[in-house]
CSV table of C-alpha atoms in Angstrom, one decimal:
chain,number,residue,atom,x,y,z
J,1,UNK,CA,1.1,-19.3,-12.8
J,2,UNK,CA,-0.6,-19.6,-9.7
J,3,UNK,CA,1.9,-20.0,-7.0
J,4,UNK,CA,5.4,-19.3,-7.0
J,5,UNK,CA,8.1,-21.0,-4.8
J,6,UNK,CA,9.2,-18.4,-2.1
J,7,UNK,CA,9.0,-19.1,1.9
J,8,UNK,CA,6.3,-16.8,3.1
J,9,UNK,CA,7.6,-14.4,5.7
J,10,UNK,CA,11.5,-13.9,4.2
J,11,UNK,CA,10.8,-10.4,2.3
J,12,UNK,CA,11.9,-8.0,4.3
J,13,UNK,CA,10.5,-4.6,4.0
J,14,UNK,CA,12.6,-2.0,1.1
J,15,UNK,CA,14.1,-4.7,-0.2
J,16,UNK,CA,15.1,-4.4,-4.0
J,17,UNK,CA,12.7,-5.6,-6.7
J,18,UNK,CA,16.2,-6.2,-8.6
J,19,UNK,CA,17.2,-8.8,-5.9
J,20,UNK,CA,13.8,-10.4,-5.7
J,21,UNK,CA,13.6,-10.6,-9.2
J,22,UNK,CA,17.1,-12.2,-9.1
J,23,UNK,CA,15.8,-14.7,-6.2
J,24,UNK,CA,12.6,-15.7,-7.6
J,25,UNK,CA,14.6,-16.5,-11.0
J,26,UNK,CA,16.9,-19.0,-8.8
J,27,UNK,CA,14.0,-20.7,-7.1
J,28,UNK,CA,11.9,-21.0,-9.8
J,29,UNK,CA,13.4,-21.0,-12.9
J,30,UNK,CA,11.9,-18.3,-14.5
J,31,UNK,CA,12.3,-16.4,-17.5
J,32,UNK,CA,12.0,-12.4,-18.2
J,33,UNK,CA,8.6,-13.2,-19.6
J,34,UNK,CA,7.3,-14.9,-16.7
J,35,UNK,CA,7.3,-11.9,-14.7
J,36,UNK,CA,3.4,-10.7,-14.3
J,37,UNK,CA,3.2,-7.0,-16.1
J,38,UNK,CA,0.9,-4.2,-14.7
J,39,UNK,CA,-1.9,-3.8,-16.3
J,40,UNK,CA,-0.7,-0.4,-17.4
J,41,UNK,CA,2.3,-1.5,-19.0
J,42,UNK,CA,2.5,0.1,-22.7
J,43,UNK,CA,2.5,-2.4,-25.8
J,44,UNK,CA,6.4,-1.2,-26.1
J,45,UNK,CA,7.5,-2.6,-22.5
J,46,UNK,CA,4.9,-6.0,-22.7
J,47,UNK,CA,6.9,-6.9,-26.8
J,48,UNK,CA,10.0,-5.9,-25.1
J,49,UNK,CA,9.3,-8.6,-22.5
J,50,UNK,CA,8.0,-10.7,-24.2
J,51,UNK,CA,11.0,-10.8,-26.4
J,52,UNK,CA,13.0,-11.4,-23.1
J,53,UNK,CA,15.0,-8.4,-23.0
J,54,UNK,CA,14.3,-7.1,-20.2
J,55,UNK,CA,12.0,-7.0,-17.0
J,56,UNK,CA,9.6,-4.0,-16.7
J,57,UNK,CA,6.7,-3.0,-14.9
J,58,UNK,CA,6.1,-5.6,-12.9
J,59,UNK,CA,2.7,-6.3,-11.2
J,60,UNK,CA,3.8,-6.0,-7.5
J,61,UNK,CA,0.3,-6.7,-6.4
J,62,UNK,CA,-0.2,-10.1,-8.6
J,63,UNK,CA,3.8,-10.8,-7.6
J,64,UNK,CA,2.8,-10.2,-3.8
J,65,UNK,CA,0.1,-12.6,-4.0
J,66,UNK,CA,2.5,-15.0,-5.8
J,67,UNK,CA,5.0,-15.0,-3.2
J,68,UNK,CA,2.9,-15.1,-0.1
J,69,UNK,CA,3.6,-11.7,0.9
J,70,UNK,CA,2.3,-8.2,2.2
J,71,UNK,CA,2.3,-5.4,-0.8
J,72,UNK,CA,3.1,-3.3,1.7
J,73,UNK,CA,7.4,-4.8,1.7
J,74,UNK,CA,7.5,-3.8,-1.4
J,75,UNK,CA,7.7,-0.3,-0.4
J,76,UNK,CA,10.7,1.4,-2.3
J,77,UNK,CA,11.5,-1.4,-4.2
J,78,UNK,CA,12.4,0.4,-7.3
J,79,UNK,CA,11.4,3.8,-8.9
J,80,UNK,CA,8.5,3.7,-9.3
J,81,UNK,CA,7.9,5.1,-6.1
J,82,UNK,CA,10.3,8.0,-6.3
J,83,UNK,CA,8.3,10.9,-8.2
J,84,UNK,CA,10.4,12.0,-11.5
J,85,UNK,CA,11.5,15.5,-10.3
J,86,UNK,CA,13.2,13.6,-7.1
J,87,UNK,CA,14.7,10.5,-9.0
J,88,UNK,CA,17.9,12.3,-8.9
J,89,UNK,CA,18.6,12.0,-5.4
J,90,UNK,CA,19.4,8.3,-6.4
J,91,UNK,CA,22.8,7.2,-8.7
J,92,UNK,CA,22.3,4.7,-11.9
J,93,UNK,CA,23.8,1.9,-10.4
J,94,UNK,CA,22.9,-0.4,-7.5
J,95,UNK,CA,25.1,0.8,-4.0
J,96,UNK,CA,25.2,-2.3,-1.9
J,97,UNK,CA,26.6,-3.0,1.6
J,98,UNK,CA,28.6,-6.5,1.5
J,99,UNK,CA,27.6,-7.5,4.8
J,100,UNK,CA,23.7,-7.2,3.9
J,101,UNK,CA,24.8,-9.1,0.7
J,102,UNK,CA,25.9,-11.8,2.6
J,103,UNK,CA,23.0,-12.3,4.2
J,104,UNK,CA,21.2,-11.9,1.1
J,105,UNK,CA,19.4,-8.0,1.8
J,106,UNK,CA,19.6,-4.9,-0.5
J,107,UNK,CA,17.9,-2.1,-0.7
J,108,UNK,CA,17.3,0.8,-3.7
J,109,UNK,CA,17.9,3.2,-0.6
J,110,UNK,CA,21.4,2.4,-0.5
J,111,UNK,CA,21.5,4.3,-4.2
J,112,UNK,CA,21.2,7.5,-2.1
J,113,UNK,CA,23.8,10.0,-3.4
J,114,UNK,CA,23.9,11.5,0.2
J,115,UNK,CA,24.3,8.1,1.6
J,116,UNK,CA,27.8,7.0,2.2
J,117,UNK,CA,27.4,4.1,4.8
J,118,UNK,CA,24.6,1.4,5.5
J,119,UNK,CA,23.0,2.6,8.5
J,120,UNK,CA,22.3,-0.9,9.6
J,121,UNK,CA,26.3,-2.4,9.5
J,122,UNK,CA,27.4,0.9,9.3
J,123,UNK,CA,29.8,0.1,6.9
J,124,UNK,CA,30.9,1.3,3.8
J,125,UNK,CA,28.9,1.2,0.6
J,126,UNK,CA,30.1,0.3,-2.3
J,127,UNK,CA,28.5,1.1,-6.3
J,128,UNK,CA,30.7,-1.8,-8.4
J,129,UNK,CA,31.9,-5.4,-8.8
J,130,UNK,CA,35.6,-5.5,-8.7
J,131,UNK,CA,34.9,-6.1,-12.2
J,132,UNK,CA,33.7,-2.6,-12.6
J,133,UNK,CA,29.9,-3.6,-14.0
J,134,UNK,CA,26.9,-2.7,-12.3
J,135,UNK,CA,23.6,-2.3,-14.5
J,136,UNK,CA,21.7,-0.5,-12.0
J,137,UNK,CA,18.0,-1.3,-11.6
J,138,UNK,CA,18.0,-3.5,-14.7
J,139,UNK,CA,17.3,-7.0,-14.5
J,140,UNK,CA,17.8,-8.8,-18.6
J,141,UNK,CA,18.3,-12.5,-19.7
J,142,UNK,CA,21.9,-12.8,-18.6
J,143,UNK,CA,20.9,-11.6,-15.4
J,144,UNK,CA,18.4,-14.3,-14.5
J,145,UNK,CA,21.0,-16.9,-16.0
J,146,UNK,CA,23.6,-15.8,-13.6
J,147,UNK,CA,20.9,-15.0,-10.9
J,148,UNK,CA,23.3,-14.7,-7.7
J,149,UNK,CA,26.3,-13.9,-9.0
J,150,UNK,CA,27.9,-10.6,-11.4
J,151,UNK,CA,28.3,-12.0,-14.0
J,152,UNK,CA,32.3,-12.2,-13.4
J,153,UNK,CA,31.0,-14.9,-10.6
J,154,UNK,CA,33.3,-12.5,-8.6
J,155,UNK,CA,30.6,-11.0,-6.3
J,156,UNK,CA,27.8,-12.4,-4.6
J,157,UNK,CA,24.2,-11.2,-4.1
J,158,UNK,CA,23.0,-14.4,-2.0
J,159,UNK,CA,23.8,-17.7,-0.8
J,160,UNK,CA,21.4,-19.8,-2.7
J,161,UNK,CA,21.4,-22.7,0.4
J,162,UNK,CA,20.6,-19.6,2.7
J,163,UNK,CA,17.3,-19.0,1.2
J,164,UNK,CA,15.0,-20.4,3.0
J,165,UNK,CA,16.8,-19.9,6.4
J,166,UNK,CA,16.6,-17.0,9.5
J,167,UNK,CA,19.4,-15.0,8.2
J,168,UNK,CA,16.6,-12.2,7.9
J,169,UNK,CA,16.2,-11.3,11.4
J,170,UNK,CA,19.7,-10.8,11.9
J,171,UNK,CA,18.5,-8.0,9.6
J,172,UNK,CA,17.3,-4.5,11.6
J,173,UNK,CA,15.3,-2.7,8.7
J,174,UNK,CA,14.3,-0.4,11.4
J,175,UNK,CA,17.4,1.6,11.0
J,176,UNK,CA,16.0,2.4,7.2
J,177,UNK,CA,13.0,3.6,8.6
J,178,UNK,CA,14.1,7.0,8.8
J,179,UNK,CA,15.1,7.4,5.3
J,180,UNK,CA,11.9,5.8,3.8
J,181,UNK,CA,10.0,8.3,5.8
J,182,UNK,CA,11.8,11.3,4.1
J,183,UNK,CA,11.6,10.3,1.0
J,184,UNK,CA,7.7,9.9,1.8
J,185,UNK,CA,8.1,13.3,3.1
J,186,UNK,CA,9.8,14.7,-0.1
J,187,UNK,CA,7.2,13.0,-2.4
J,188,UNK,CA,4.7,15.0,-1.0
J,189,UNK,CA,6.6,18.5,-2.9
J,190,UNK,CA,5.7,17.6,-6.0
J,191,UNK,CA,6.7,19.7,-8.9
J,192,UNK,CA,4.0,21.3,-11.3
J,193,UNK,CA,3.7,18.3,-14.2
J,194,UNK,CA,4.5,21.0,-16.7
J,195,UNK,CA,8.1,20.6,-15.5
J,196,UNK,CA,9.0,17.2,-15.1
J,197,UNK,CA,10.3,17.1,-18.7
J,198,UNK,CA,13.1,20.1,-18.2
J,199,UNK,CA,13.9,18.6,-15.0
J,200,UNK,CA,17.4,17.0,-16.2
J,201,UNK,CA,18.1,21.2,-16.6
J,202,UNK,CA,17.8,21.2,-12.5
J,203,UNK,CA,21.0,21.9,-11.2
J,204,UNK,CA,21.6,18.9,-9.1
J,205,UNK,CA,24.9,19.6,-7.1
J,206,UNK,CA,23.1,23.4,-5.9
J,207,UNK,CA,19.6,21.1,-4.7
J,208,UNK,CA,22.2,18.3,-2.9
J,209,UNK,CA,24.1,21.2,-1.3
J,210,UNK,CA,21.2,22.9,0.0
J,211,UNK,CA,18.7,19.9,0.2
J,212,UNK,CA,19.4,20.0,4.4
J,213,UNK,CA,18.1,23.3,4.5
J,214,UNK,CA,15.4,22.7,2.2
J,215,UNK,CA,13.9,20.0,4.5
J,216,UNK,CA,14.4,22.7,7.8
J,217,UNK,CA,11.8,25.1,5.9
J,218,UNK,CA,9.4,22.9,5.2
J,219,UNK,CA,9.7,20.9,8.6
J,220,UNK,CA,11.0,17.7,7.2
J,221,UNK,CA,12.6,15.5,9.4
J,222,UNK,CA,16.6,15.2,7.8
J,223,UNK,CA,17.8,11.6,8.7
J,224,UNK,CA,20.9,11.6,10.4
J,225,UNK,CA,22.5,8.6,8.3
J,226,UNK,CA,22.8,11.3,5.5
J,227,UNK,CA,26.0,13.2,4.7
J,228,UNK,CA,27.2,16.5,3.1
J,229,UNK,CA,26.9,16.4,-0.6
J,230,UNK,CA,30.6,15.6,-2.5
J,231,UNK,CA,31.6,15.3,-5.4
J,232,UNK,CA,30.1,12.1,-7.0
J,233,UNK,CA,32.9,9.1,-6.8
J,234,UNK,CA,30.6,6.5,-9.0
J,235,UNK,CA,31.5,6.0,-12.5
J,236,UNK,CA,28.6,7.7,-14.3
J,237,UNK,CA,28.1,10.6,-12.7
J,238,UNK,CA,24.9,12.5,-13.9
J,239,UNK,CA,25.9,16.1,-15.6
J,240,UNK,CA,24.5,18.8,-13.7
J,241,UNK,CA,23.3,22.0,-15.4
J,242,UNK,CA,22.6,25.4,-13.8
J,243,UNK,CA,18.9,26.6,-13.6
J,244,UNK,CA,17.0,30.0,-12.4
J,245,UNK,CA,14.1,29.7,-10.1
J,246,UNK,CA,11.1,32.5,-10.8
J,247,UNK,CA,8.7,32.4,-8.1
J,248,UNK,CA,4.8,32.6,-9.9
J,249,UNK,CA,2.5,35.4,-9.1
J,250,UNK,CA,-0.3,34.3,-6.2
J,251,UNK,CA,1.5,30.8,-5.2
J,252,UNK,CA,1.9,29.2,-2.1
J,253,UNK,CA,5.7,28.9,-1.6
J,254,UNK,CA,7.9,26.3,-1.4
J,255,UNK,CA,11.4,25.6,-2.8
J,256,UNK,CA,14.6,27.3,-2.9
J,257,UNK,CA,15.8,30.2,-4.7
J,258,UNK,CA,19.3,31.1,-5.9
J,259,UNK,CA,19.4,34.6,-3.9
J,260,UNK,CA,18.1,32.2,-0.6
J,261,UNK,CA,15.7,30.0,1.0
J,262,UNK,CA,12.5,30.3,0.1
J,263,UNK,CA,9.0,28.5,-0.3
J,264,UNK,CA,6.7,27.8,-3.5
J,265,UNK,CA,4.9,25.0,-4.9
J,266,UNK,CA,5.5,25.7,-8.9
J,267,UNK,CA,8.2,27.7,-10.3
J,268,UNK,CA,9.8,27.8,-13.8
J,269,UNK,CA,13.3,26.7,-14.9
J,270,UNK,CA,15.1,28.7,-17.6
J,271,UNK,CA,17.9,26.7,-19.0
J,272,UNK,CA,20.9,29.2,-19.4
């Protein structure tokens, strides 16, 4: 595959790799397996797509070059560039604003648990199809045989004689600015490696709560768009556990203890 069929110029910048994916598929008729992998893709993700089961890993650089595009609009497309011990500031599922839908726009950012409204429309967002499905981040063979559509046909994610069109300058991405830059901000506060795998003990609803004050320590600018944590409202709500914080001897600090606001750059969770 050398080229791909895509008008140079469309991809607007934090748009989804899920809706890409979903696009190119239309245009192009593509498979799961005729996504290009990264290099670093483990034997376990290339069988898996090779088997078409699912899309993983994809190559943004080879898929950039593709598509006629910048790397750089790929920024936040997915995950993978959300360190682990922050992936929880995002739900499973895919939120969506319908009017960006309907000009064929989504973002990952709109997965933001403390994000209630797109900051563009400032409109609701929503986490389902009326149908209740929403598969997150996941893009399989019955996805790319019903590439615009839920599969209930019920909901839309483009207008497939729209694709080539202006519709994306009616787009202001410049309103998501601020939220890319403090997730860029967070990223930097990485948490020691030796942690990332008793993360899922880190009590999430205490970080949420206390994440605005968080950002005030460490001089991170706290975008406005973003609300007061609530109770979750989506379907699969993550379960959150309580945790200890132990500040290590001769460390810089930063973080946030239970008895108040502090700093440090490592500190060990004791599940309880």
């Amino acid at each position: 595959m050398t080229t791909l069929t895509w008008k140079p110029g469309t991809l607007l910048p934090y748009t989804s790799l899920w809706l890409t994916l979903r696009k190119l598929a239309y245009l192009n008729k593509l498979r799961t397996s005729d996504f290009p992998l990264s290099e670093s893709s483990s034997p376990r993700a290339k069988r898996v797509q090779s088997q078409s089961r699912s899309v993983q890993n994809v190559d943004l650089g080879v898929l950039a070059r593709l598509m006629g595009e910048p790397v750089e609009l790929f920024s936040y497309c997915d995950r993978r560039f959300i360190p682990y011990c922050w992936q929880f500031l995002f739900t499973p599922q895919n939120g969506y604003c319908p009017k960006c839908l309907e000009l064929g726009y989504h973002t990952r950012l709109f997965s933001l648990k403390l994000l209630n409204q797109c900051p563009i429309h400032e409109e609701p967002l929503h986490v389902e199809c009326s149908c209740m499905k929403n598969d997150g981040e996941r893009v399989d063979a019955m996805s790319l045989a019903y590439p615009n559509t839920c599969q209930c046909s019920s909901l839309k994610y483009f207008d497939p004689t729209r694709l080539h069109g202006n519709d994306h300058h009616l787009i202001d991405t410049e309103k998501l600015k601020p939220l890319a830059d403090w997730l860029t901000s967070l990223s930097a506060i990485y948490v020691a490696s030796y942690m990332n795998r008793k993360f899922d003990a880190l009590h999430e609803k205490e970080w949420l709560i206390r994440l605005k004050e968080f950002c005030e320590i460490q001089g991170i600018a706290y975008p406005n768009a973003l609300i007061r944590y609530e109770a979750p409202n989506y379907r699969y709500a993550y379960r959150t556990k309580s945790i200890e914080f132990r500040e290590l001897p001769d460390k810089p600090r930063l973080g946030v203890e239970q008895g108040g606001p502090l700093c440090q750059t490592s500190c060990r969770l004791d599940r309880t």
